[in-house]
Amino acid sequence: MTFAYPNLASAAPAALGPWRALGLVALYFALQIAAALLWMLGAHVAAHVEQRPAADLLAAHGSLMLSAVLLFATLPTLLLLRLHWPARWSAAALPGFGLRWPGLRWILGGLLLAALLLPLVLGLNAALFPRQGVTQSVLVIFDHARLWMRVLLTLMIVLLAPFVEELLFRGVLLAGLSERLPLRWAVALSVLLFAIAHLPDTGGHWQVLPGLIALALGLTWLRLRSGSLLPGYAAHALYNASVLALALWPLL
């Protein structure tokens, strides 16, 4: 008896569309929420057993928790995308996902754009919401973490999270929306949803929306002009690294 295995790379691209694309983005964030709730439940159980406040356990292992949450949400999402839409990964034009090497000049251009966007976004945030405390939770987590936990969380925030977000928002979501909508509307919706999805990270303050929209527009421009997600990933990674460094400066 012989078994025939499907050639995923040569198979016809599976249908995506706006609703599946939105569902994949929602799945990623739902997995984050589920993982965080499970971790907090475990912390409360451990605190009851050890007769100590759960808040102390959560603070001591906050970096590890956030790293675990990101991994728990990322791995199933990437596996699902790879299994169902393998032909779209390296396709430059929409509705491809754009995971292809665009050339060194575009990577350098992405880093330059991040350097230009950082003062613009921070300036908008400072002008619209001068007393924002968007980095306070990060400060608390890093302040209570051991060195290896800080390093792990830094890698997650700077390297992993930007990759997944670029794949989901400038790859999957933009591709799915562009199948049914004019490009300008697909861009507008993907940019707006990116900004809204990041509001919980900033404490839900709507005043940071203009800055997030400016960041998303820059990253989307890179995706469309270069035909690749990698320049936007480089820009996103540098932006996250810069914001994190500014937030952690008081601890250094």
Coordinates of C-alpha atoms in Angstrom, one line a residue:
M1 CA 0.0 0.0 0.0
T2 CA 1.3 3.4 -0.9
F3 CA 0.4 6.8 0.4
A4 CA 0.4 10.0 -1.7
Y5 CA 1.4 13.1 0.1
P6 CA 0.1 16.5 -1.3
N7 CA 2.6 18.9 -2.7
L8 CA 1.6 22.0 -0.7
A9 CA 3.9 24.3 -2.6
S10 CA 2.4 23.5 -5.9
A11 CA -1.2 23.3 -4.7
A12 CA -3.7 26.0 -5.8
P13 CA -3.8 28.9 -3.2
A14 CA -6.5 28.4 -0.6
A15 CA -9.2 31.0 -0.5
L16 CA -8.5 33.8 2.0
G17 CA -10.7 36.8 1.7
P18 CA -11.4 39.6 4.3
W19 CA -13.3 37.4 6.8
R20 CA -10.7 34.7 7.0
A21 CA -8.0 37.3 7.2
L22 CA -9.8 39.1 10.1
G23 CA -10.4 35.7 11.8
L24 CA -6.7 34.9 11.7
V25 CA -5.7 38.2 13.3
A26 CA -8.5 37.7 15.9
L27 CA -7.2 34.2 16.6
Y28 CA -3.7 35.5 17.3
F29 CA -4.9 38.0 19.9
A30 CA -7.5 35.5 21.3
L31 CA -4.7 33.0 21.9
Q32 CA -2.7 35.8 23.7
I33 CA -5.7 36.5 26.0
A34 CA -6.2 32.8 26.7
A35 CA -2.6 32.2 27.5
A36 CA -2.5 35.2 29.8
L37 CA -5.6 34.0 31.7
L38 CA -4.2 30.5 32.1
W39 CA -1.0 31.9 33.4
M40 CA -2.8 34.2 35.9
L41 CA -4.9 31.3 37.0
G42 CA -1.8 29.2 37.6
A43 CA -0.2 32.0 39.5
H44 CA -3.2 32.3 41.8
V45 CA -3.2 28.6 42.5
A46 CA 0.5 28.6 43.2
A47 CA 0.1 31.6 45.5
H48 CA -2.6 29.8 47.4
V49 CA -0.3 26.8 47.9
E50 CA 2.7 28.9 48.9
Q51 CA 0.7 31.3 51.0
R52 CA 1.9 34.4 49.3
P53 CA 0.3 37.2 47.3
A54 CA -0.4 36.3 43.7
A55 CA 0.7 39.8 42.7
D56 CA 4.2 39.0 43.9
L57 CA 4.4 35.9 41.8
L58 CA 3.0 37.7 38.7
A59 CA 5.5 40.6 39.2
A60 CA 8.4 38.2 39.7
H61 CA 7.6 36.2 36.5
G62 CA 6.0 38.9 34.4
S63 CA 8.7 38.8 31.7
L64 CA 8.4 35.0 31.5
M65 CA 4.6 35.3 31.3
L66 CA 4.7 37.8 28.4
S67 CA 7.3 35.7 26.5
A68 CA 5.1 32.5 27.0
V69 CA 2.0 34.4 25.9
L70 CA 3.7 35.5 22.7
L71 CA 5.0 32.1 21.9
F72 CA 1.6 30.4 22.7
A73 CA -0.1 32.8 20.2
T74 CA 2.6 32.8 17.6
L75 CA 3.4 29.1 17.0
P76 CA -0.2 27.9 16.1
T77 CA -0.9 31.0 14.0
L78 CA 2.3 30.5 11.9
L79 CA 1.6 26.8 11.5
L80 CA -1.9 27.4 10.4
L81 CA -0.8 30.0 7.8
R82 CA 2.0 27.8 6.5
L83 CA -0.3 24.8 6.1
H84 CA -3.1 26.5 4.4
W85 CA -1.5 29.3 2.3
P86 CA 2.1 28.1 1.5
A87 CA 2.0 29.5 -2.0
R88 CA 1.3 33.0 -0.8
W89 CA 4.3 33.3 1.6
S90 CA 6.9 34.5 -0.9
A91 CA 4.6 36.2 -3.4
A92 CA 5.5 39.8 -3.8
A93 CA 2.3 41.2 -5.2
L94 CA -1.0 41.2 -3.3
P95 CA -2.7 38.9 -2.3
G96 CA 0.7 37.4 -1.5
F97 CA 2.2 37.7 1.9
G98 CA 5.6 39.1 0.7
L99 CA 8.0 37.0 2.7
R100 CA 10.9 37.4 0.3
W101 CA 14.3 39.1 0.3
P102 CA 13.9 42.6 -1.3
G103 CA 17.6 43.6 -1.4
L104 CA 19.8 45.3 1.1
R105 CA 18.8 48.8 0.1
W106 CA 15.2 48.2 1.1
I107 CA 16.3 46.8 4.5
L108 CA 18.4 49.9 5.1
G109 CA 15.5 52.0 3.9
G110 CA 13.3 50.4 6.4
L111 CA 15.7 51.2 9.2
L112 CA 16.0 54.8 8.0
L113 CA 12.2 55.1 7.9
A114 CA 12.0 53.8 11.5
A115 CA 14.5 56.4 12.6
L116 CA 12.3 59.1 11.0
L117 CA 9.0 57.6 12.4
L118 CA 10.1 57.4 16.0
P119 CA 10.3 61.1 16.7
L120 CA 7.1 61.7 14.7
V121 CA 5.1 59.0 16.7
L122 CA 6.5 60.0 20.0
G123 CA 5.9 63.7 19.2
L124 CA 2.3 63.0 18.3
N125 CA 1.8 61.0 21.5
A126 CA 3.4 63.7 23.6
A127 CA 1.3 66.5 22.0
L128 CA -2.0 64.7 22.3
F129 CA -1.5 62.9 25.6
P130 CA 1.4 64.5 27.6
R131 CA 0.9 62.4 30.8
Q132 CA 0.6 59.0 29.1
G133 CA 1.9 56.1 31.2
V134 CA 2.0 53.6 28.4
T135 CA 5.3 52.1 29.4
Q136 CA 4.7 51.8 33.1
S137 CA 3.8 48.1 33.0
V138 CA 6.9 47.3 31.1
L139 CA 9.0 49.2 33.6
V140 CA 7.4 47.2 36.5
I141 CA 7.9 43.9 34.7
F142 CA 11.6 44.6 33.9
D143 CA 12.3 45.9 37.3
H144 CA 11.2 42.6 39.0
A145 CA 12.8 40.3 36.4
R146 CA 16.0 38.4 36.5
L147 CA 18.6 39.2 33.8
W148 CA 17.9 36.2 31.6
M149 CA 14.1 37.0 31.7
R150 CA 14.8 40.5 30.6
V151 CA 16.9 39.3 27.7
L152 CA 14.2 36.8 26.7
L153 CA 11.4 39.3 26.8
T154 CA 13.6 41.8 24.9
L155 CA 14.1 39.3 22.1
M156 CA 10.4 38.6 22.0
I157 CA 9.4 42.3 21.8
V158 CA 12.1 43.3 19.3
L159 CA 12.3 40.2 17.1
L160 CA 9.3 37.9 17.4
A161 CA 6.4 40.3 17.9
P162 CA 7.2 42.6 14.9
F163 CA 7.6 39.6 12.6
V164 CA 4.2 38.1 13.5
E165 CA 2.5 41.5 13.4
E166 CA 3.9 42.3 10.0
L167 CA 2.9 38.9 8.7
L168 CA -0.6 39.3 10.0
F169 CA -1.3 43.0 9.3
R170 CA 0.8 43.8 6.2
G171 CA 0.7 40.3 5.0
V172 CA -2.4 38.3 5.7
L173 CA -4.9 41.1 6.5
L174 CA -3.8 43.4 3.7
A175 CA -3.9 40.5 1.2
G176 CA -7.3 39.3 2.3
L177 CA -8.9 42.7 2.2
S178 CA -7.4 43.5 -1.2
E179 CA -9.1 40.5 -2.7
R180 CA -12.5 42.2 -2.2
L181 CA -11.8 45.9 -1.8
P182 CA -9.9 48.6 -3.7
L183 CA -6.3 48.9 -2.5
R184 CA -6.9 52.3 -0.8
W185 CA -9.7 50.8 1.4
A186 CA -7.7 47.7 2.1
V187 CA -4.8 49.9 3.3
A188 CA -7.0 52.2 5.3
L189 CA -8.8 49.3 7.1
S190 CA -5.5 47.4 7.8
V191 CA -3.9 50.5 9.2
L192 CA -6.9 51.3 11.4
L193 CA -7.2 47.8 12.7
F194 CA -3.4 47.7 13.5
A195 CA -3.8 50.9 15.5
I196 CA -6.9 49.7 17.4
A197 CA -5.3 46.3 18.2
H198 CA -2.4 48.2 20.0
L199 CA -4.7 50.3 22.1
P200 CA -4.7 47.8 25.0
D201 CA -0.8 48.1 25.1
T202 CA -1.2 51.8 25.8
G203 CA -3.8 51.6 28.4
G204 CA -6.7 52.1 26.0
H205 CA -5.9 55.8 25.5
W206 CA -7.4 56.9 22.1
Q207 CA -4.9 59.8 22.0
V208 CA -2.2 57.5 20.8
L209 CA -4.2 56.5 17.7
P210 CA -2.6 59.1 15.4
G211 CA 0.9 58.0 16.2
L212 CA 0.0 54.3 15.7
I213 CA -1.7 55.2 12.4
A214 CA 1.4 57.1 11.2
L215 CA 3.6 54.1 12.1
A216 CA 1.2 51.7 10.3
L217 CA 1.1 53.9 7.2
G218 CA 4.9 53.9 7.0
L219 CA 5.1 50.1 7.4
T220 CA 2.4 49.6 4.8
W221 CA 4.2 51.9 2.3
L222 CA 7.3 49.8 2.7
R223 CA 5.4 46.6 2.1
L224 CA 3.8 47.9 -1.1
R225 CA 6.8 49.7 -2.5
S226 CA 9.3 46.9 -1.9
G227 CA 7.0 43.9 -2.5
S228 CA 8.3 42.4 0.7
L229 CA 7.5 42.3 4.4
L230 CA 11.1 42.4 5.5
P231 CA 11.8 46.1 5.2
G232 CA 8.7 46.7 7.4
Y233 CA 9.9 44.0 9.8
A234 CA 13.3 45.7 10.1
A235 CA 11.6 49.1 10.7
H236 CA 9.2 47.6 13.2
A237 CA 11.9 45.8 15.1
L238 CA 14.1 49.0 15.3
Y239 CA 11.1 51.0 16.4
N240 CA 10.2 48.5 19.2
A241 CA 13.8 48.4 20.3
S242 CA 14.0 52.2 20.4
V243 CA 10.8 52.5 22.4
L244 CA 11.8 49.8 24.8
A245 CA 15.2 51.4 25.3
L246 CA 13.6 54.7 26.1
A247 CA 11.2 53.1 28.5
L248 CA 14.0 51.2 30.3
W249 CA 16.4 54.1 30.5
P250 CA 15.5 54.9 34.1
L251 CA 16.4 51.3 35.1
L252 CA 19.9 51.5 33.5

